[in-house]
Coordinates of N, CA, C and O in Angstrom, one line a residue:
X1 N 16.7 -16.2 10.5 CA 15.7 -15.2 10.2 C 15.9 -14.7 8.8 O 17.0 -14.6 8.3
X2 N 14.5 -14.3 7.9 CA 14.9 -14.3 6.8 C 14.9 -12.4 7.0 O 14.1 -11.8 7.8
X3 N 15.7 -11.8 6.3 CA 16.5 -10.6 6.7 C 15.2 -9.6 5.5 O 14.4 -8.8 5.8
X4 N 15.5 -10.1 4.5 CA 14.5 -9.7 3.6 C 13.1 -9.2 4.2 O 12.7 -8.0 4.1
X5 N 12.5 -10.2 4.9 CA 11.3 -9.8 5.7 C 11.0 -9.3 7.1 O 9.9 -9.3 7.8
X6 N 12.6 -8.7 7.5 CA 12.4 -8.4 8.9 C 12.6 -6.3 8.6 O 13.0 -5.6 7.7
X7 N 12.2 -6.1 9.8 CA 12.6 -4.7 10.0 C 13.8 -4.2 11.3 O 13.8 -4.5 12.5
X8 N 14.8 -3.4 10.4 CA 15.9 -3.0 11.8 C 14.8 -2.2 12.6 O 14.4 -2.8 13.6
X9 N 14.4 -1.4 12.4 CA 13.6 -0.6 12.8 C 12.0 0.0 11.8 O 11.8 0.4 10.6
X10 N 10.8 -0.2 13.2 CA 9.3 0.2 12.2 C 9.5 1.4 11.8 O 10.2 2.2 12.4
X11 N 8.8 1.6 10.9 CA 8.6 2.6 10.2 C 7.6 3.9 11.1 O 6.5 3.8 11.6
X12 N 8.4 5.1 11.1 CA 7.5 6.0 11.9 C 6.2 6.0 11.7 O 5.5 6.6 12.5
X13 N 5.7 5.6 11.0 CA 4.2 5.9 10.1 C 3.6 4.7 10.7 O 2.4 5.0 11.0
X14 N 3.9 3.8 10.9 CA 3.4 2.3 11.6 C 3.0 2.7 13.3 O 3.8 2.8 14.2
X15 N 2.1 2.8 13.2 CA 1.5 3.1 14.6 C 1.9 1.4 15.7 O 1.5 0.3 15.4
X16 N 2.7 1.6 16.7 CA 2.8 0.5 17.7 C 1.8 -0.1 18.2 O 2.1 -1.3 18.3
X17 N 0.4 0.3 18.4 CA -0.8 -0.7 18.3 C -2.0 -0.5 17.5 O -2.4 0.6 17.2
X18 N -2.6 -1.4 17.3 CA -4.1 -1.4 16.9 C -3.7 -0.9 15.1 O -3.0 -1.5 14.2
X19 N -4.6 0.6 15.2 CA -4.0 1.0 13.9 C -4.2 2.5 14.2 O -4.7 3.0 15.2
X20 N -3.6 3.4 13.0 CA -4.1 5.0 13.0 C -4.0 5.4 11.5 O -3.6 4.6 10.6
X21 N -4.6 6.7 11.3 CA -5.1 7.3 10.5 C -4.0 8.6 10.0 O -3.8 9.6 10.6
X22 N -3.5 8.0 8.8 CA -2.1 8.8 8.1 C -2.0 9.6 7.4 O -1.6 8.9 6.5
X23 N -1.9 10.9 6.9 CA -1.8 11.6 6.2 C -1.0 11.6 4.8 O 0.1 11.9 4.6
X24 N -2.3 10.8 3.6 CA -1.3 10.4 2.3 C -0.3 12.0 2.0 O -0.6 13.2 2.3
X25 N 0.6 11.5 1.5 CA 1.8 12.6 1.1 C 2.8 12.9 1.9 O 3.8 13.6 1.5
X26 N 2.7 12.4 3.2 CA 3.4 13.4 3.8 C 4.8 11.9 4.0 O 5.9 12.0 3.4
X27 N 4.6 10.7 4.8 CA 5.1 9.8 4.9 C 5.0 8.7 3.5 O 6.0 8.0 3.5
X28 N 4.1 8.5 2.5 CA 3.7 7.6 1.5 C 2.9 8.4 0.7 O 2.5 9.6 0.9
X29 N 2.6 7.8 -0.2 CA 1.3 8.2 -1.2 C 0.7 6.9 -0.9 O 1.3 6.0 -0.4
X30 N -0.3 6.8 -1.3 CA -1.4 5.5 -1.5 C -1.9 5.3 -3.0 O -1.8 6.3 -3.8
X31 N -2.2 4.4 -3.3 CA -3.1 3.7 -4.4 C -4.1 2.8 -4.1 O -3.7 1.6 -4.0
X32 N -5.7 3.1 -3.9 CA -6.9 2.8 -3.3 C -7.1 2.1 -4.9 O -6.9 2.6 -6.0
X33 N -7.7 0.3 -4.3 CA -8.1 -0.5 -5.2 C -9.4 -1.4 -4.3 O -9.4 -2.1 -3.3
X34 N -10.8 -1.0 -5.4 CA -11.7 -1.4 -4.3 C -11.7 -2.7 -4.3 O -11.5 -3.3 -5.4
X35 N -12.0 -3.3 -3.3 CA -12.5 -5.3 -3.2 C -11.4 -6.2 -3.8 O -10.2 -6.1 -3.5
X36 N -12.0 -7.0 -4.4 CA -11.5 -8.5 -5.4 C -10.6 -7.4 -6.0 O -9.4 -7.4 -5.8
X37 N -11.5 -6.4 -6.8 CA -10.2 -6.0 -7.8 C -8.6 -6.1 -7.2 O -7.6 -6.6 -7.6
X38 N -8.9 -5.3 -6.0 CA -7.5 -4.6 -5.7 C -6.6 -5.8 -4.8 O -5.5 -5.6 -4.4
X39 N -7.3 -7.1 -4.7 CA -6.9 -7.9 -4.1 C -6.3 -8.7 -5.5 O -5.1 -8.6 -5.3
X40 N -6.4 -9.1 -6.3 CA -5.9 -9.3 -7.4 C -4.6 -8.9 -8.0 O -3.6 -9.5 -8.3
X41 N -5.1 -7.4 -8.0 CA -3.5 -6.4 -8.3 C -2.9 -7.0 -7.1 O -1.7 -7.2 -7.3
X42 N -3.1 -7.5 -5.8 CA -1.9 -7.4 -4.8 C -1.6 -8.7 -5.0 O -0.5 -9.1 -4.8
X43 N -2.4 -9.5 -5.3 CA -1.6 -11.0 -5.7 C -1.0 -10.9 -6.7 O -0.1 -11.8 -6.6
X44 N -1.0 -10.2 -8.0 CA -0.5 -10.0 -9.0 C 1.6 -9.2 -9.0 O 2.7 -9.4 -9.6
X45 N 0.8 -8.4 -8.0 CA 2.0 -7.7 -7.5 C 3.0 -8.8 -6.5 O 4.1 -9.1 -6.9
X46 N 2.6 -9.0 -5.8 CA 3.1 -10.1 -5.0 C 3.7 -11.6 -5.4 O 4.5 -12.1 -4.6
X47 N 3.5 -12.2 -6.4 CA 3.1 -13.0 -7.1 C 4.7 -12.9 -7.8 O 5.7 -13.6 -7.7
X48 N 4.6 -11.2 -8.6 CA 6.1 -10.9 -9.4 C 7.3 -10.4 -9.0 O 8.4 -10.3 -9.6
X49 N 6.9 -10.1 -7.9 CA 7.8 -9.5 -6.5 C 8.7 -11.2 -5.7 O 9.9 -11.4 -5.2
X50 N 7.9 -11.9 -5.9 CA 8.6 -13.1 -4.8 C 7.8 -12.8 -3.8 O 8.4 -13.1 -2.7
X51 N 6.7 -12.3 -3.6 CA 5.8 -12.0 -2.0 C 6.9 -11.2 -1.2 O 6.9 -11.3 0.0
X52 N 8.1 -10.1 -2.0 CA 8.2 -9.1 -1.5 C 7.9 -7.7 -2.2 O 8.7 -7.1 -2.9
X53 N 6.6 -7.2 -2.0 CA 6.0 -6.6 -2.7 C 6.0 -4.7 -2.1 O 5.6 -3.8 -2.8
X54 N 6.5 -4.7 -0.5 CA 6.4 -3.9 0.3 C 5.4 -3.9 0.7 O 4.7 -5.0 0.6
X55 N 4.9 -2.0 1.5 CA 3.3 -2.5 2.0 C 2.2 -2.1 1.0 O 2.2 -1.4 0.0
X56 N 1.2 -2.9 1.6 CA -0.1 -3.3 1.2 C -0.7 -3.5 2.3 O -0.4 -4.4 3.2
X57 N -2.1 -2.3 2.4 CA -2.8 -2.7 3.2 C -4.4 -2.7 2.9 O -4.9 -2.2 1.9
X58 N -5.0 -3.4 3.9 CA -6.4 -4.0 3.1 C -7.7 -3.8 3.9 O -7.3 -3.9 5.0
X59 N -8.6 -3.5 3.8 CA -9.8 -3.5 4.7 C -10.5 -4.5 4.7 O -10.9 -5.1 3.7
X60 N -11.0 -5.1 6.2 CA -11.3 -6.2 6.1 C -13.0 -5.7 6.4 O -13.8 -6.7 6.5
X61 N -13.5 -4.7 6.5 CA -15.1 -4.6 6.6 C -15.4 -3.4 5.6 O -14.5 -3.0 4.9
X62 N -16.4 -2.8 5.5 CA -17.1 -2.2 4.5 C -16.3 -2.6 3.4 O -16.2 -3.7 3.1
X63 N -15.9 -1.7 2.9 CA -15.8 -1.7 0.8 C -14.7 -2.3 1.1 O -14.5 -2.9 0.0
X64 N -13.7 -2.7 1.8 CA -12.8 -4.0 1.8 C -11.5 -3.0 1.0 O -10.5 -3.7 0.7
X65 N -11.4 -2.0 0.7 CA -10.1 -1.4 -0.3 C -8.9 -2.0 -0.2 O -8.9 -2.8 0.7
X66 N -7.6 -2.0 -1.1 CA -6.9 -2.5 -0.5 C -5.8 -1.5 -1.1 O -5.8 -1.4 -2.4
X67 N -5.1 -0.8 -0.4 CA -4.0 0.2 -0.6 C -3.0 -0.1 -0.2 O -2.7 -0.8 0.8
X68 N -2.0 0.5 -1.6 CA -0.8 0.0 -2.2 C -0.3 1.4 -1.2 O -1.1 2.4 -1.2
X69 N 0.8 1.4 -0.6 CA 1.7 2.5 -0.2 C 3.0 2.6 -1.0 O 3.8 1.7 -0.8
X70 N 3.2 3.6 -1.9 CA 3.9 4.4 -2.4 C 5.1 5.0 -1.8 O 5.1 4.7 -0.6
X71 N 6.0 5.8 -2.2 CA 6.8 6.4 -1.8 C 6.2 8.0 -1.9 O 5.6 8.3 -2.9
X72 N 6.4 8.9 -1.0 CA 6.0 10.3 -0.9 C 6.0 10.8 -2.4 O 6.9 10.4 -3.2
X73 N 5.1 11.7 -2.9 CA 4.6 12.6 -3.8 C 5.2 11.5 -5.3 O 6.0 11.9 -6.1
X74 N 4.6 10.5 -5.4 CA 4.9 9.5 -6.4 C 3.7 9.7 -6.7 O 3.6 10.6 -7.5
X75 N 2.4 9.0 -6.4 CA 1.3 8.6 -7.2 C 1.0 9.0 -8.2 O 0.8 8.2 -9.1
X76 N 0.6 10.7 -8.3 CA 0.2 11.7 -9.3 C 1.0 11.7 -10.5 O 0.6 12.2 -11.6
X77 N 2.2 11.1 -10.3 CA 2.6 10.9 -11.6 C 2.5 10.1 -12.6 O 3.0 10.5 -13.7
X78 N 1.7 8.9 -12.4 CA 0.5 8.3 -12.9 C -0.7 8.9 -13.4 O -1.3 9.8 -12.8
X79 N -1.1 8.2 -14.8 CA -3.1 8.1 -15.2 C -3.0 7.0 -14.7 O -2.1 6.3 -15.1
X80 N -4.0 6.4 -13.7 CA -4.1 5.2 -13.0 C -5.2 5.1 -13.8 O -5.7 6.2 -14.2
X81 N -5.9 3.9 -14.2 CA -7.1 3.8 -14.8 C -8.1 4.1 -13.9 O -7.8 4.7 -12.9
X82 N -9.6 3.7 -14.3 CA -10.7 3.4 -13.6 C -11.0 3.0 -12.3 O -12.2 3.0 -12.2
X83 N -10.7 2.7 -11.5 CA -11.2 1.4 -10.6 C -9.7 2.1 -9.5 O -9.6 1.8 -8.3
X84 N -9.1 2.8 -10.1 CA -7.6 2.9 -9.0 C -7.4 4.6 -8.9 O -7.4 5.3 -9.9
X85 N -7.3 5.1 -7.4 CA -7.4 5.8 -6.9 C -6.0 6.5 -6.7 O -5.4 5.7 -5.9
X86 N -5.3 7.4 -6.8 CA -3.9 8.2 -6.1 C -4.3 9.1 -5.3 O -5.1 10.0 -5.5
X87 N -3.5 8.6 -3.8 CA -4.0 9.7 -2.8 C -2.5 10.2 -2.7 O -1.6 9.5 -3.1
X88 N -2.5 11.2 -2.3 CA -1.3 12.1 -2.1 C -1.4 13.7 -1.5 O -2.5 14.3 -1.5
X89 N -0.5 14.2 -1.1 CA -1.2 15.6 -0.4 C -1.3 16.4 -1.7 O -0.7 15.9 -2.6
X90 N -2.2 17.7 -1.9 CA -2.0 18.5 -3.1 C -3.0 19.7 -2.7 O -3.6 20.0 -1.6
X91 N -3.0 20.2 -3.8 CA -3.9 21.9 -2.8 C -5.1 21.9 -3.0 O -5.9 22.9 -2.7
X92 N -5.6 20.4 -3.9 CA -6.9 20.6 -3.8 C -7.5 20.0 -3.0 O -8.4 20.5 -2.4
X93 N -7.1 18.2 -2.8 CA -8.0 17.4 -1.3 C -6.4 17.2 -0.2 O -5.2 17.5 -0.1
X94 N -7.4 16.4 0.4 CA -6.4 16.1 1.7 C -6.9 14.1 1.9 O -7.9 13.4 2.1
X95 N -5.8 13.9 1.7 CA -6.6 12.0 1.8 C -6.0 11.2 3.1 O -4.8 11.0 3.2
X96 N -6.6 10.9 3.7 CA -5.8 9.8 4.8 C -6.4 8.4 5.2 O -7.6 8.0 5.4
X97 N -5.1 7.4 5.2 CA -5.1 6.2 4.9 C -5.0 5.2 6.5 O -4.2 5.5 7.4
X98 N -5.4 4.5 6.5 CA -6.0 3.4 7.9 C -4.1 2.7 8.1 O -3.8 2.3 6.9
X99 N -3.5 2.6 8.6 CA -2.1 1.8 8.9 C -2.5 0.9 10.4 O -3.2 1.3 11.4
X100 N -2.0 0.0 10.1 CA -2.1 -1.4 10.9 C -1.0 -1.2 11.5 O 0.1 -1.0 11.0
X101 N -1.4 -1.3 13.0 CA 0.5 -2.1 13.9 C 0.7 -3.2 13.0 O -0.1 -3.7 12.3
X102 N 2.4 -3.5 13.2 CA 2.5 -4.9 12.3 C 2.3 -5.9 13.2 O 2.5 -7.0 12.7
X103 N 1.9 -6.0 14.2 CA 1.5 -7.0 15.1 C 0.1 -6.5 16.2 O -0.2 -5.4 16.6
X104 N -0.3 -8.1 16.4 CA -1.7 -7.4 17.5 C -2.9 -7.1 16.9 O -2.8 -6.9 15.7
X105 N -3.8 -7.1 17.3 CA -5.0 -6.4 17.2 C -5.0 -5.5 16.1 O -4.4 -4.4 16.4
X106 N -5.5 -5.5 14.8 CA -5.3 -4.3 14.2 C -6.7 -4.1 13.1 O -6.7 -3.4 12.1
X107 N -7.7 -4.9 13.5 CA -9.1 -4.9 12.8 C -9.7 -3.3 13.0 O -9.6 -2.5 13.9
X108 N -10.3 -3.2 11.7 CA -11.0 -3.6 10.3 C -9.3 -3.7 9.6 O -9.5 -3.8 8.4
X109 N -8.6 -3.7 9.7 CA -6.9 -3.2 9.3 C -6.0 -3.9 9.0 O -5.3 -4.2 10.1
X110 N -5.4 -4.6 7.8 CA -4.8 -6.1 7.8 C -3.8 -5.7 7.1 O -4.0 -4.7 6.4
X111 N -2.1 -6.5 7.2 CA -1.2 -6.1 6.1 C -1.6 -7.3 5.2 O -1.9 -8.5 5.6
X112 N -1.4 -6.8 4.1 CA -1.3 -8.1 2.6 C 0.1 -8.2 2.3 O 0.6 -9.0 1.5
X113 N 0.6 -7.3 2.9 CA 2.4 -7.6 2.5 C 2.9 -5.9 3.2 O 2.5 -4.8 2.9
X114 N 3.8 -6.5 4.2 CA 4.5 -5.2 5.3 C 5.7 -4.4 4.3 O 6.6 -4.9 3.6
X115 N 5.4 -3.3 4.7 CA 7.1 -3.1 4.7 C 8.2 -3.6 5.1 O 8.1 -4.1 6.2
X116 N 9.3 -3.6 4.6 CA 10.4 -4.4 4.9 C 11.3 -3.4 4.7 O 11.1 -2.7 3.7
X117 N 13.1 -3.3 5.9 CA 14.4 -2.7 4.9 C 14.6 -2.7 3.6 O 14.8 -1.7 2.9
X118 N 14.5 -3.8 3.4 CA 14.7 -4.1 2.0 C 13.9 -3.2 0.7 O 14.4 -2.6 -0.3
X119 N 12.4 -3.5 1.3 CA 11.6 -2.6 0.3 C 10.1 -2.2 1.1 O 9.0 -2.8 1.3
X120 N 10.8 -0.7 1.6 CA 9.8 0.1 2.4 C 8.7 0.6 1.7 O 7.9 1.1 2.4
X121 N 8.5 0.6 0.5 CA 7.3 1.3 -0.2 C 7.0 0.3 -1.7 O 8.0 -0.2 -2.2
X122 N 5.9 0.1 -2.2 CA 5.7 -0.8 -3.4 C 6.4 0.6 -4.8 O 6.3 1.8 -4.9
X123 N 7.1 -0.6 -5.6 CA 7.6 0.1 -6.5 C 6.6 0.6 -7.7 O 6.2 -0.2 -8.5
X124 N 6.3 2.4 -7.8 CA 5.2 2.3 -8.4 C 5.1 2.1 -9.9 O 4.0 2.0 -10.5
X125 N 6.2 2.1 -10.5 CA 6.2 1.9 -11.9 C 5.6 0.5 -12.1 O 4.7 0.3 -12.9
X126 N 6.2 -0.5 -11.0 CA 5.9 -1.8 -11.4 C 4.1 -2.0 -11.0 O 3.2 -2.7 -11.5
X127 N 3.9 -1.2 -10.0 CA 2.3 -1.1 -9.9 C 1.5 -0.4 -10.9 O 0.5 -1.0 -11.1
X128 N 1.7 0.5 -11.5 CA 1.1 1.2 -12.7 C 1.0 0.2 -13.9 O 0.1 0.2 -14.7
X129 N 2.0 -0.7 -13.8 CA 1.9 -1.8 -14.9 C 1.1 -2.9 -14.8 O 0.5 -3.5 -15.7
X130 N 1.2 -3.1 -13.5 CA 0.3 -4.3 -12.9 C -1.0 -3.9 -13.1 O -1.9 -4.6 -13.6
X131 N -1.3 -2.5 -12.5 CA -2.7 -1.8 -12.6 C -3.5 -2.2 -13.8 O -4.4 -3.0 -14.0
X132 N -2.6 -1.1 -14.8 CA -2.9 -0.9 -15.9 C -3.6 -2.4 -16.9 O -4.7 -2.5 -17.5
X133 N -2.6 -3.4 -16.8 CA -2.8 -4.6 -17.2 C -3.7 -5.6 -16.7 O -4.0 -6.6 -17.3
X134 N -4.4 -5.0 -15.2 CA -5.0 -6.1 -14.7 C -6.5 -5.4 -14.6 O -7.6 -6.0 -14.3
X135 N -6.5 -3.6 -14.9 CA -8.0 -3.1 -14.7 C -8.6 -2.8 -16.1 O -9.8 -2.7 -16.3
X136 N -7.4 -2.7 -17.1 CA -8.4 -2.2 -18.4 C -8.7 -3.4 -19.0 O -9.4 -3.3 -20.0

């Protein structure tokens, strides 16, 4: 078993089936990348990671987004360019993000790369870079 890609234990935020609806800030922050674009950054990201990139999750119907999960109250510390979105809790909105079981049934709701022990949230420096480089 490759140890890198397994989990001792899911992450509380990882709903056991189907999928549920998360409150950015509280467990993760998010980074919303619509379509092709944001499918790009995660191959990009993934690509320089070794396809251990943490999570990444993607929509597989309407605008298709694909959100980068962060580590709690990270995102805002970023100017994300154009095209890339920071959700996080703050006193002016409130944003919440779709999480997939890691197994099963989990449509409109796909992982592009799970969390793992190893690396429970995408590192956002290295995503601000990827961002930055791959939307301006």
């Amino acid at each position: 078993m490759d140890q890198r890609n397994s989990l001792d234990t899911v992450p509380t935020w990882v709903p056991a089936s189907g999928h549920a609806l998360r409150h950015a800030g509280i467990h993760f922050d998010a980074v919303r990348i619509g379509g092709l674009r944001g499918e790009e950054v995660a191959y990009e990201l993934m690509e320089f990671t070794d396809f251990a990139a943490g999570p990444i999750v993607r929509e597989l119907a309407g605008a298709q987004n694909v959100y980068f999960l962060l580590p709690p109250r990270t995102a805002s510390g970023y100017a994300w360019p154009a095209g890339a979105r920071a959700l996080s809790r703050n006193h002016r909105s409130e944003a919440f993000v779709g999480v997939p079981a890691l197994r099963g049934l989990t449509w409109p709701l796909d992982w592009r790369s799970r969390p793992t022990g190893e690396v429970p949230f995408v590192e956002p420096d290295l995503l601000h870079e990827i961002v930055v480089r791959t939307l301006v």
